[in-house]
PDB file of C-alpha atoms in Angstrom:
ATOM      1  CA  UNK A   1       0.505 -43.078  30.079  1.00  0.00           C
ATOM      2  CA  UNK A   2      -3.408 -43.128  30.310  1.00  0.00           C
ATOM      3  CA  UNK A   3      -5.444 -45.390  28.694  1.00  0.00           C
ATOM      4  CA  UNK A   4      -3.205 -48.325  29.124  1.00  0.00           C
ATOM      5  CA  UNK A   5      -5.169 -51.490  29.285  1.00  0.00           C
ATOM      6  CA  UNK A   6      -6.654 -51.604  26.011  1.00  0.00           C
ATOM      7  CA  UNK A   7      -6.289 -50.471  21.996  1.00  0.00           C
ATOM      8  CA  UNK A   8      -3.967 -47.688  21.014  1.00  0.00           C
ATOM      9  CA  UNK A   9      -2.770 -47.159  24.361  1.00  0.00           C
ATOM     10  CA  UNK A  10      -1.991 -50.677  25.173  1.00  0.00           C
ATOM     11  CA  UNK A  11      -0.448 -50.779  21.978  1.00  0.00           C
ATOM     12  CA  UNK A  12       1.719 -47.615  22.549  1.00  0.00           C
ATOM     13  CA  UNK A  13       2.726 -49.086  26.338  1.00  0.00           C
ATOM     14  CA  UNK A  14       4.510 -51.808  24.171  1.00  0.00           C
ATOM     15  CA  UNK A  15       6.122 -49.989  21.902  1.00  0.00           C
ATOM     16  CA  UNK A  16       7.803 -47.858  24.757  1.00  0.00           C
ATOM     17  CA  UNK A  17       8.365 -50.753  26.498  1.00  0.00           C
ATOM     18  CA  UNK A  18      10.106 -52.552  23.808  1.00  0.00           C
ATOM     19  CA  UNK A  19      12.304 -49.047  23.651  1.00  0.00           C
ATOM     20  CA  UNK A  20      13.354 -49.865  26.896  1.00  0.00           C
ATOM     21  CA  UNK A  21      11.338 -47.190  28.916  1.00  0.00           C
ATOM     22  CA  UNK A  22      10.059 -47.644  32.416  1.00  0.00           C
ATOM     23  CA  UNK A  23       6.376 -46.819  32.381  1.00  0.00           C
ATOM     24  CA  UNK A  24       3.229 -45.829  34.174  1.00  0.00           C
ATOM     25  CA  UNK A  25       0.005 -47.527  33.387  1.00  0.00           C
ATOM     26  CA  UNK A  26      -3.331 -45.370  34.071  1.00  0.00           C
ATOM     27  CA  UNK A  27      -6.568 -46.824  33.201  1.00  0.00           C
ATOM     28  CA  UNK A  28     -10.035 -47.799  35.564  1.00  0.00           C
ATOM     29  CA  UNK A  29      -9.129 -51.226  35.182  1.00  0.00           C
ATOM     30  CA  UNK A  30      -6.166 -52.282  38.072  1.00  0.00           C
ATOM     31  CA  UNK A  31      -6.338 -56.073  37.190  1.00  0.00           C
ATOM     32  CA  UNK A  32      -5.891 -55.307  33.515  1.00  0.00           C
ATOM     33  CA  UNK A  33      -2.682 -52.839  34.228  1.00  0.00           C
ATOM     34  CA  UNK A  34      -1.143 -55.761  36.702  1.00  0.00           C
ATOM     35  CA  UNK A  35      -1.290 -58.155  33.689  1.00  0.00           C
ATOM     36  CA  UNK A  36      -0.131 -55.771  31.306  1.00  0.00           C
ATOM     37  CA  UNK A  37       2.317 -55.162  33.675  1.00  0.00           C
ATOM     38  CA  UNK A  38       3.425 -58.627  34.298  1.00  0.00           C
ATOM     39  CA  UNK A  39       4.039 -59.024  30.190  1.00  0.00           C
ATOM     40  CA  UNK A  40       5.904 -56.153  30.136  1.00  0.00           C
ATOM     41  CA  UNK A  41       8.465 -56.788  32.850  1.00  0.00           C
ATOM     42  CA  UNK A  42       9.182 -60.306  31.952  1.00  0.00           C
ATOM     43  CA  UNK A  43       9.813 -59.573  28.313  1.00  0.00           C
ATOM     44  CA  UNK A  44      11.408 -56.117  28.571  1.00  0.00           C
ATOM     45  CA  UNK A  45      12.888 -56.122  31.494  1.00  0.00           C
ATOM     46  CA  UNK A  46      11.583 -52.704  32.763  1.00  0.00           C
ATOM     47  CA  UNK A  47       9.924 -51.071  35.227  1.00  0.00           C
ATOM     48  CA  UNK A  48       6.257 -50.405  35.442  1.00  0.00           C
ATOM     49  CA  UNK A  49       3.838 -48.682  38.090  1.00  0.00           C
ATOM     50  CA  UNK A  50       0.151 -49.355  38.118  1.00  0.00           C
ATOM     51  CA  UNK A  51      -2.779 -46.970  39.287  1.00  0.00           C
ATOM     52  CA  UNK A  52      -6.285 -48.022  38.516  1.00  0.00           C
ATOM     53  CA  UNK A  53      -7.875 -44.610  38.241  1.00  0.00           C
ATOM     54  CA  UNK A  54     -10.988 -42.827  36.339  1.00  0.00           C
ATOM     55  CA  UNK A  55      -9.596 -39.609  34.826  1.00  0.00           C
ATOM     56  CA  UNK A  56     -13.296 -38.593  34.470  1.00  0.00           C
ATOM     57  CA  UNK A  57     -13.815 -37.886  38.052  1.00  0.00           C
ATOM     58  CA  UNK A  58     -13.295 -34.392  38.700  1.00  0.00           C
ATOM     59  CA  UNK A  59      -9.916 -34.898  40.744  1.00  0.00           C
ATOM     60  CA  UNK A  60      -8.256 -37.766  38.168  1.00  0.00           C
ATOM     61  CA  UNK A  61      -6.024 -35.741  36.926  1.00  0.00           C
ATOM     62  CA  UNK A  62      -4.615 -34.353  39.965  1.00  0.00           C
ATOM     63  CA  UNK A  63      -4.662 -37.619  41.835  1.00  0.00           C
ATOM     64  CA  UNK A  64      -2.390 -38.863  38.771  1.00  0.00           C
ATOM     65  CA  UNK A  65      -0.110 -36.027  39.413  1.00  0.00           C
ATOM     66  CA  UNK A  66       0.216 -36.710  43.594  1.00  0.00           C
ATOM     67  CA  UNK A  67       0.903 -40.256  42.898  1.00  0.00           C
ATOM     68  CA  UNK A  68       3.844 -40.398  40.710  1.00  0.00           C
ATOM     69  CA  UNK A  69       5.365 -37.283  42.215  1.00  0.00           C
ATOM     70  CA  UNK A  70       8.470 -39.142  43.310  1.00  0.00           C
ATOM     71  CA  UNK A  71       9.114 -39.976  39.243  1.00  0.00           C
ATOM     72  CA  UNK A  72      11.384 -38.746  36.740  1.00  0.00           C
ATOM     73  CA  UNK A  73       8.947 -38.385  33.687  1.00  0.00           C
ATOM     74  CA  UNK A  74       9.457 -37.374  30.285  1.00  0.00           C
ATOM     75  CA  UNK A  75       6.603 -38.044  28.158  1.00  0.00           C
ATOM     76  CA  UNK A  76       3.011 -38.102  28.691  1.00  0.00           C
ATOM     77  CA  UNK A  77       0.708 -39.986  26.571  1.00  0.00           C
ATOM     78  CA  UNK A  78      -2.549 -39.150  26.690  1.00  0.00           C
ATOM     79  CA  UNK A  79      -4.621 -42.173  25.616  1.00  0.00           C
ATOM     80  CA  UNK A  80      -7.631 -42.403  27.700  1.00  0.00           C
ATOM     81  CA  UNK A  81     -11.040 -41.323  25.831  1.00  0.00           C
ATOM     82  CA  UNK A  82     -13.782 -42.468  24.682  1.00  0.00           C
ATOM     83  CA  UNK A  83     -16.470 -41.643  22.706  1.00  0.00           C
ATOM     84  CA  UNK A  84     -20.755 -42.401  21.873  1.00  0.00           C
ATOM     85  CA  UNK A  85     -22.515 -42.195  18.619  1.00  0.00           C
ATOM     86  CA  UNK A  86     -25.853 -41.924  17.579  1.00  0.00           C
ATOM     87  CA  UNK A  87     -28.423 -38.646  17.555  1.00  0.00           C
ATOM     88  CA  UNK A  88     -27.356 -36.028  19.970  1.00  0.00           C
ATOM     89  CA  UNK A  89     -30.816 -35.291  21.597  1.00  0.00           C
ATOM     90  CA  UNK A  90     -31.091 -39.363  22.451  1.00  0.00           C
ATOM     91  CA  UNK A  91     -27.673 -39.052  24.402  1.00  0.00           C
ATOM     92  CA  UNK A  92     -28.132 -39.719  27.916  1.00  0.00           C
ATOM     93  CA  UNK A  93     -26.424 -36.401  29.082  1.00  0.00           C
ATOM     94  CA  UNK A  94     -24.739 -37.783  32.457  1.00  0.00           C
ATOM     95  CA  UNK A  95     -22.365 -39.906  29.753  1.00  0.00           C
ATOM     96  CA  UNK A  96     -21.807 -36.713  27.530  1.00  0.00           C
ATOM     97  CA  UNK A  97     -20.518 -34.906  30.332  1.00  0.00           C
ATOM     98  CA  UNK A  98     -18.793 -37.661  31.436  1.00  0.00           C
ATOM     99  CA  UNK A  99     -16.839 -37.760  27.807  1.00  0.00           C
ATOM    100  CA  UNK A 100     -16.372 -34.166  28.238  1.00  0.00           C
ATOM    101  CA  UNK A 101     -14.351 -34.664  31.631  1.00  0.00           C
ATOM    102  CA  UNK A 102     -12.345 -37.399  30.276  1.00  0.00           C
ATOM    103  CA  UNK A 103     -11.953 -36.340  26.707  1.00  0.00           C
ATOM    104  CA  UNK A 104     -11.071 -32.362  27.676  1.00  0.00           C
ATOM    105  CA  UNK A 105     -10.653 -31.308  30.803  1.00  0.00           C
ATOM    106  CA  UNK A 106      -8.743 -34.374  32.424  1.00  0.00           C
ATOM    107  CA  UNK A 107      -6.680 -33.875  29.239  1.00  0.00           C
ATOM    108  CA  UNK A 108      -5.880 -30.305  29.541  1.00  0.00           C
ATOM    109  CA  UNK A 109      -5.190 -30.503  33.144  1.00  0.00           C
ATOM    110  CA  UNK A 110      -2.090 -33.116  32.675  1.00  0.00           C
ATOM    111  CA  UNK A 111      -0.786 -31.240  29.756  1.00  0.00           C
ATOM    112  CA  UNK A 112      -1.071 -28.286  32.280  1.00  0.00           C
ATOM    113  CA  UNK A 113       1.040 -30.263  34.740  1.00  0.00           C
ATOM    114  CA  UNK A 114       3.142 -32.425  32.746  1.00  0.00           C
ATOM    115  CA  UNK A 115       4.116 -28.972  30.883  1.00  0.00           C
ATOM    116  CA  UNK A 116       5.187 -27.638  34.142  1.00  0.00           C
ATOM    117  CA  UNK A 117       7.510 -30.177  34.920  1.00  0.00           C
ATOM    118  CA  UNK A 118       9.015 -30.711  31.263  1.00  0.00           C
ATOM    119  CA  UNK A 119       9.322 -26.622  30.962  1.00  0.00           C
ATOM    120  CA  UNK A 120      11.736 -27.078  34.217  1.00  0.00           C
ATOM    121  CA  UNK A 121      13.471 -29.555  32.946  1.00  0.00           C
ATOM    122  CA  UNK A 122      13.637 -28.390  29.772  1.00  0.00           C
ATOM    123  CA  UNK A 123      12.885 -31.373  27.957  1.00  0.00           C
ATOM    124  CA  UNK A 124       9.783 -33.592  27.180  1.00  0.00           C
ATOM    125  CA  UNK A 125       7.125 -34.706  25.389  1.00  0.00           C
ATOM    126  CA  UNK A 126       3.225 -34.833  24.961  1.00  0.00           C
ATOM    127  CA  UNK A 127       1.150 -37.390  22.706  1.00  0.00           C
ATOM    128  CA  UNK A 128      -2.230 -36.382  22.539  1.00  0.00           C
ATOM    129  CA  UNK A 129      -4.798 -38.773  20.628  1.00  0.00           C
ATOM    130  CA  UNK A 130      -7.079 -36.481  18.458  1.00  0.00           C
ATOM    131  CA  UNK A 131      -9.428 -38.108  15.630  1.00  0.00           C
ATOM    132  CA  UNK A 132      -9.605 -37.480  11.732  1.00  0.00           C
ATOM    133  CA  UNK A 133     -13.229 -36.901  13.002  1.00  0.00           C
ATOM    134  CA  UNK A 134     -11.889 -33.330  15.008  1.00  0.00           C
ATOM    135  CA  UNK A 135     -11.064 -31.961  11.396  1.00  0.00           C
ATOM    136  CA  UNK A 136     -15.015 -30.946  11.100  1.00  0.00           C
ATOM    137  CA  UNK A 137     -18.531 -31.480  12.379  1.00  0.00           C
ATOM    138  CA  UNK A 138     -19.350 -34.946  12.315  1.00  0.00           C
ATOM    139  CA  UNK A 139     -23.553 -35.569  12.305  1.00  0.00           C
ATOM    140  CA  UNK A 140     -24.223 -38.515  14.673  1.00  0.00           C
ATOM    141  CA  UNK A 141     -21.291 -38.505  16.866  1.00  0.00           C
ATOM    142  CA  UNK A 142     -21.502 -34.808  17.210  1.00  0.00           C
ATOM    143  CA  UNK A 143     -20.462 -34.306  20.897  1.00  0.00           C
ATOM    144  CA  UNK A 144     -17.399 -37.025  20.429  1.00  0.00           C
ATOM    145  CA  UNK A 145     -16.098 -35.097  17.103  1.00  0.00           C
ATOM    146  CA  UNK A 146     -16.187 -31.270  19.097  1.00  0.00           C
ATOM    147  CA  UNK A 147     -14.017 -33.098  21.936  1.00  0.00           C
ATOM    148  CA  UNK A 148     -11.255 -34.578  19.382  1.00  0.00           C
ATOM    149  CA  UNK A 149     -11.850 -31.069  17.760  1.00  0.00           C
ATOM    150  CA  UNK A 150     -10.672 -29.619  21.210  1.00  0.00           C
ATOM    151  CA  UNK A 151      -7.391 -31.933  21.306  1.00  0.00           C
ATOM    152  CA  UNK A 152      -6.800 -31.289  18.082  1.00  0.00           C
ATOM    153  CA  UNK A 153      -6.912 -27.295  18.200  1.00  0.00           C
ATOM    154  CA  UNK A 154      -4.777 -27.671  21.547  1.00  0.00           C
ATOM    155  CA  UNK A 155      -2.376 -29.649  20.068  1.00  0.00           C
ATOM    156  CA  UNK A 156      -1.002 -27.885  17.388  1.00  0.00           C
ATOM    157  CA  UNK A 157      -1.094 -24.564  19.397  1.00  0.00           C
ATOM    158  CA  UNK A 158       0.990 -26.615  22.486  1.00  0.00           C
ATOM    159  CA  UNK A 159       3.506 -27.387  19.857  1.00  0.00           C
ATOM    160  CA  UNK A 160       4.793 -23.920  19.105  1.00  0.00           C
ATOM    161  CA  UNK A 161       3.993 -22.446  22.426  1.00  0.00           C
ATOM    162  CA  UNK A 162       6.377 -25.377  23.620  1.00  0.00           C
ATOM    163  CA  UNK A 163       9.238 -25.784  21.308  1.00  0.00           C
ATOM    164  CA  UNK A 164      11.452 -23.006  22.848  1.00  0.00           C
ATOM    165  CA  UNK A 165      10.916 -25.221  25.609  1.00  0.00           C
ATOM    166  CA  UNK A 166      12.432 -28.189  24.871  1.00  0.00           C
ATOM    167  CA  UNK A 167       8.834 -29.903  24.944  1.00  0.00           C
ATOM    168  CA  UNK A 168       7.452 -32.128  21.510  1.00  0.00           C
ATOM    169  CA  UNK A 169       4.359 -32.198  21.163  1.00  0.00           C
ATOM    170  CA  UNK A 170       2.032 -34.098  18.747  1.00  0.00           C
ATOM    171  CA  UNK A 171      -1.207 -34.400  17.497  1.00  0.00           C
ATOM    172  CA  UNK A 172      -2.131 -38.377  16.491  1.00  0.00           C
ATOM    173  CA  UNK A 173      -5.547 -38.305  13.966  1.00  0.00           C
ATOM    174  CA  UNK A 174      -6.311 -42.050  13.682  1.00  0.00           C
ATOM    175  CA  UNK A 175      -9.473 -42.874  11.525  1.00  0.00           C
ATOM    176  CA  UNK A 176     -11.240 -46.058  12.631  1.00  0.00           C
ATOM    177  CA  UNK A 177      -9.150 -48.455  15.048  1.00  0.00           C
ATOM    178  CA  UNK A 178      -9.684 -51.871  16.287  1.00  0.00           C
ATOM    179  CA  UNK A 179     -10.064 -51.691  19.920  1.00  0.00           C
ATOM    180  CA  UNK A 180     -12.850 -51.329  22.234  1.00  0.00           C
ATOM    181  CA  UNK A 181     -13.812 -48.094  21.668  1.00  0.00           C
ATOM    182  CA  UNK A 182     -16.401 -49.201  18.870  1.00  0.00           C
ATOM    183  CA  UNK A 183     -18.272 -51.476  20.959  1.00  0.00           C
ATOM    184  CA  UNK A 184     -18.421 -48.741  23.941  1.00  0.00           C
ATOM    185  CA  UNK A 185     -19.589 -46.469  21.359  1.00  0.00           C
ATOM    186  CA  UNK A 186     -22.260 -47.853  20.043  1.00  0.00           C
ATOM    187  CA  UNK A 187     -20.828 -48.447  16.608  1.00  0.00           C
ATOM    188  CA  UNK A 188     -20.087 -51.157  13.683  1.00  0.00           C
ATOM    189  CA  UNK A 189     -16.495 -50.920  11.786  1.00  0.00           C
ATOM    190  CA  UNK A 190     -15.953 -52.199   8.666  1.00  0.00           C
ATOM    191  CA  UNK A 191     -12.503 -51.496   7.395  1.00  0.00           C
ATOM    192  CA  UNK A 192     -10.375 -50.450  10.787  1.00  0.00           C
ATOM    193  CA  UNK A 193      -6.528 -49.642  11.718  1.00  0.00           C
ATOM    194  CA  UNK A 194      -4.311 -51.804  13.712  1.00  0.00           C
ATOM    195  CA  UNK A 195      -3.601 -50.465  17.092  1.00  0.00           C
ATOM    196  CA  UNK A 196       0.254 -51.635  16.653  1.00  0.00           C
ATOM    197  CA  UNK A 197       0.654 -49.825  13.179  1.00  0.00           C
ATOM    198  CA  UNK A 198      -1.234 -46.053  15.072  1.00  0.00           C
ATOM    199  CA  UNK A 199       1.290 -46.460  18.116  1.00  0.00           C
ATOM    200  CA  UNK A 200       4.459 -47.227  15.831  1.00  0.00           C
ATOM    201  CA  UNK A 201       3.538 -44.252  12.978  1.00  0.00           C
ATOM    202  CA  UNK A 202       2.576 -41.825  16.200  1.00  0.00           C
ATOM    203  CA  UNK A 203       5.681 -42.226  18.141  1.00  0.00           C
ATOM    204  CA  UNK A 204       7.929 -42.584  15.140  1.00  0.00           C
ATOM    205  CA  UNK A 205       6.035 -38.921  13.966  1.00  0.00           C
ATOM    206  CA  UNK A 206       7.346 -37.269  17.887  1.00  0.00           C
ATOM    207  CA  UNK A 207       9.554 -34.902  17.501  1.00  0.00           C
ATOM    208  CA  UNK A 208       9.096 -34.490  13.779  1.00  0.00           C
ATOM    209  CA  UNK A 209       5.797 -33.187  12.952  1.00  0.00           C
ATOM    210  CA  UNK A 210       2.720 -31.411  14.787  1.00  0.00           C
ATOM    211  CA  UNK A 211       0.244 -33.879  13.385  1.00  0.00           C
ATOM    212  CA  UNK A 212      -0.314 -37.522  12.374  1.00  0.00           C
ATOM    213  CA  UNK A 213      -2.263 -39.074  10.639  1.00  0.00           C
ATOM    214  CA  UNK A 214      -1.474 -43.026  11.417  1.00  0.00           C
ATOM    215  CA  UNK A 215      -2.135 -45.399   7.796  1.00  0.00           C
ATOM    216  CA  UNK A 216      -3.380 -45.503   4.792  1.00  0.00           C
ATOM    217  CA  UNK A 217      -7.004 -45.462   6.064  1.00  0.00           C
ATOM    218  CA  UNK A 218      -6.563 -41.783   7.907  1.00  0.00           C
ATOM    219  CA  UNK A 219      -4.709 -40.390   5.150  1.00  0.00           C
ATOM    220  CA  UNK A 220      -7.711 -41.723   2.634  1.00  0.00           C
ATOM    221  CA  UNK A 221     -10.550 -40.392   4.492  1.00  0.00           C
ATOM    222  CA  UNK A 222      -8.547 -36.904   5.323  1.00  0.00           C
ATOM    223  CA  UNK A 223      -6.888 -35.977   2.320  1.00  0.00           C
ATOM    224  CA  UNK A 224     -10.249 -36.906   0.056  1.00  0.00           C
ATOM    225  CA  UNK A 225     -12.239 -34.263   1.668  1.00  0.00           C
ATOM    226  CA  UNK A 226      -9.761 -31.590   1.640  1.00  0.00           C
ATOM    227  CA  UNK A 227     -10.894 -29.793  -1.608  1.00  0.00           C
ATOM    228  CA  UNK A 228     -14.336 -29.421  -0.339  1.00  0.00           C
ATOM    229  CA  UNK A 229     -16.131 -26.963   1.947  1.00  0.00           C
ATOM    230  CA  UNK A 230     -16.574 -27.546   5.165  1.00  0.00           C
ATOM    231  CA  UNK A 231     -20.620 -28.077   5.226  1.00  0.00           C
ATOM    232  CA  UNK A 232     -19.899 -30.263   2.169  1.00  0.00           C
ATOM    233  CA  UNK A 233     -17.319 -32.509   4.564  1.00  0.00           C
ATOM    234  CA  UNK A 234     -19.786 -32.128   7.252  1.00  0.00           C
ATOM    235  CA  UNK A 235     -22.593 -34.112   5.831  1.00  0.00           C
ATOM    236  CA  UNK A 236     -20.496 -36.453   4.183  1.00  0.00           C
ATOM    237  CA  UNK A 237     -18.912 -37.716   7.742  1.00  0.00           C
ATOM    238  CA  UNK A 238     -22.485 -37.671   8.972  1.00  0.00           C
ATOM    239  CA  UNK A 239     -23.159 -39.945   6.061  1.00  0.00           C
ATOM    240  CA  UNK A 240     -20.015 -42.204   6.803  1.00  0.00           C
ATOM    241  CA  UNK A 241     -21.471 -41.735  10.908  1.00  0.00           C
ATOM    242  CA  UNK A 242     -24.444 -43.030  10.178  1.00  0.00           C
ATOM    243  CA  UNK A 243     -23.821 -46.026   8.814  1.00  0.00           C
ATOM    244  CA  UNK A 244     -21.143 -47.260  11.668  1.00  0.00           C
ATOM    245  CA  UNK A 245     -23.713 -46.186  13.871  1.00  0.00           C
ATOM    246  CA  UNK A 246     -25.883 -49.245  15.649  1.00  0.00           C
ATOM    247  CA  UNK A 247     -29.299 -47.586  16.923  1.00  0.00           C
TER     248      UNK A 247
END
């Protein structure tokens, strides 16, 4: 799974690991995996392999692929992302694009891969972390929201494309989470999900349903916007945006 050493996916390498599944642990950080690993083997008594990797270089994803090539997998969690707030034309573009690898393309090349190997075996399963922020525009964190837009929209199309396959696939659309992810952002959180309660709701939801939305909070801030139109929702999650936002 990628995004391992911190928030959701930290939280989601648990609850696997407390299921008793042997894991791999992708993130930049290798010290942070080897502790996380550590935990994990001593109370769970599994197995775990580390690579410290950045799935925003242009050859993450297939690096990922080569190195675990020897494994039996069955599920891919896609947890690595990250994302930047604030007014579009003030983004430092080297970053954007850098969001845009990680966010999209590293994505969509491991569900391309993963895919592969699940449609041969016939069984499988992909966890994709989208945002209640890729339902619509969102002012302020403009280029973030169009990237969870893009996991979204691939998502639920994977799903059906993939049943006949054997493969699950699910769309998870947390709304504000305590992790890191604010502070790398550039944001302030007021009322925010536990990462525990998003990983239990999201893999509980696997096999079940094409989209999640983790708590109370996500459900609140989705469902209340539903009746309206979609400029209407637009400005009012710029609104919302602009107040988390820090400069």
């Amino acid at each position: 799974m990628t995004g391992a050493s911190s928030g959701i996916g930290r939280a989601i390498a648990i609850q696997l690991a407390i299921s008793g599944l042997n894991l791999v642990l992708v993130a930049r950080s290798q010290s942070t995996l080897e502790q996380l690993e550590q935990e994990l083997t001593q109370q769970y008594g599994i197995k775990v392999r580390t690579i410290g990797l950045d799935l925003a270089e242009p050859t993450g994803a297939e690096s990922l692929v080569a190195a675990i090539q020897d494994l039996e997998v069955g599920l891919l969690v896609a947890a690595a992302g990250f994302g930047t707030s604030g007014l579009f034309l003030n983004a430092s573009l080297g970053r954007e694009i850098e969001m845009l690898h990680l966010n999209c393309r590293s994505l969509m090349a491991l569900c391309w891969h993963f895919g592969q190997r699940f449609a041969q075996q016939r069984s499988g399963g992909l966890v994709l972390m989208s945002s209640i922020v890729g339902f619509q525009g969102m002012p302020y964190a403009a280029h973030y929201a169009a990237t969870k837009a893009y996991v979204q929209a691939l998502a639920e199309a994977l799903h059906v494309e993939l049943a006949p396959l054997g493969i699950d696939v699910i769309a998870s659309a947390p709304g504000p989470t305590r992790s890191n992810f604010a502070e790398r952002a550039g944001m302030n959180m007021g009322k925010a999900l536990d990462p525990e309660l998003v990983a239990r709701e999201t893999l509980q939801a696997l096999g079940r349903q094409s989209v999640v939305l983790p708590g109370w909070l996500s459900k609140l801030l989705t469902y209340s916007l539903v009746p309206l139109p979609r400029w209407a929702r637009v400005r009012i999650m710029g609104g919302v945006m602009q107040g988390m936002t820090k400069s």
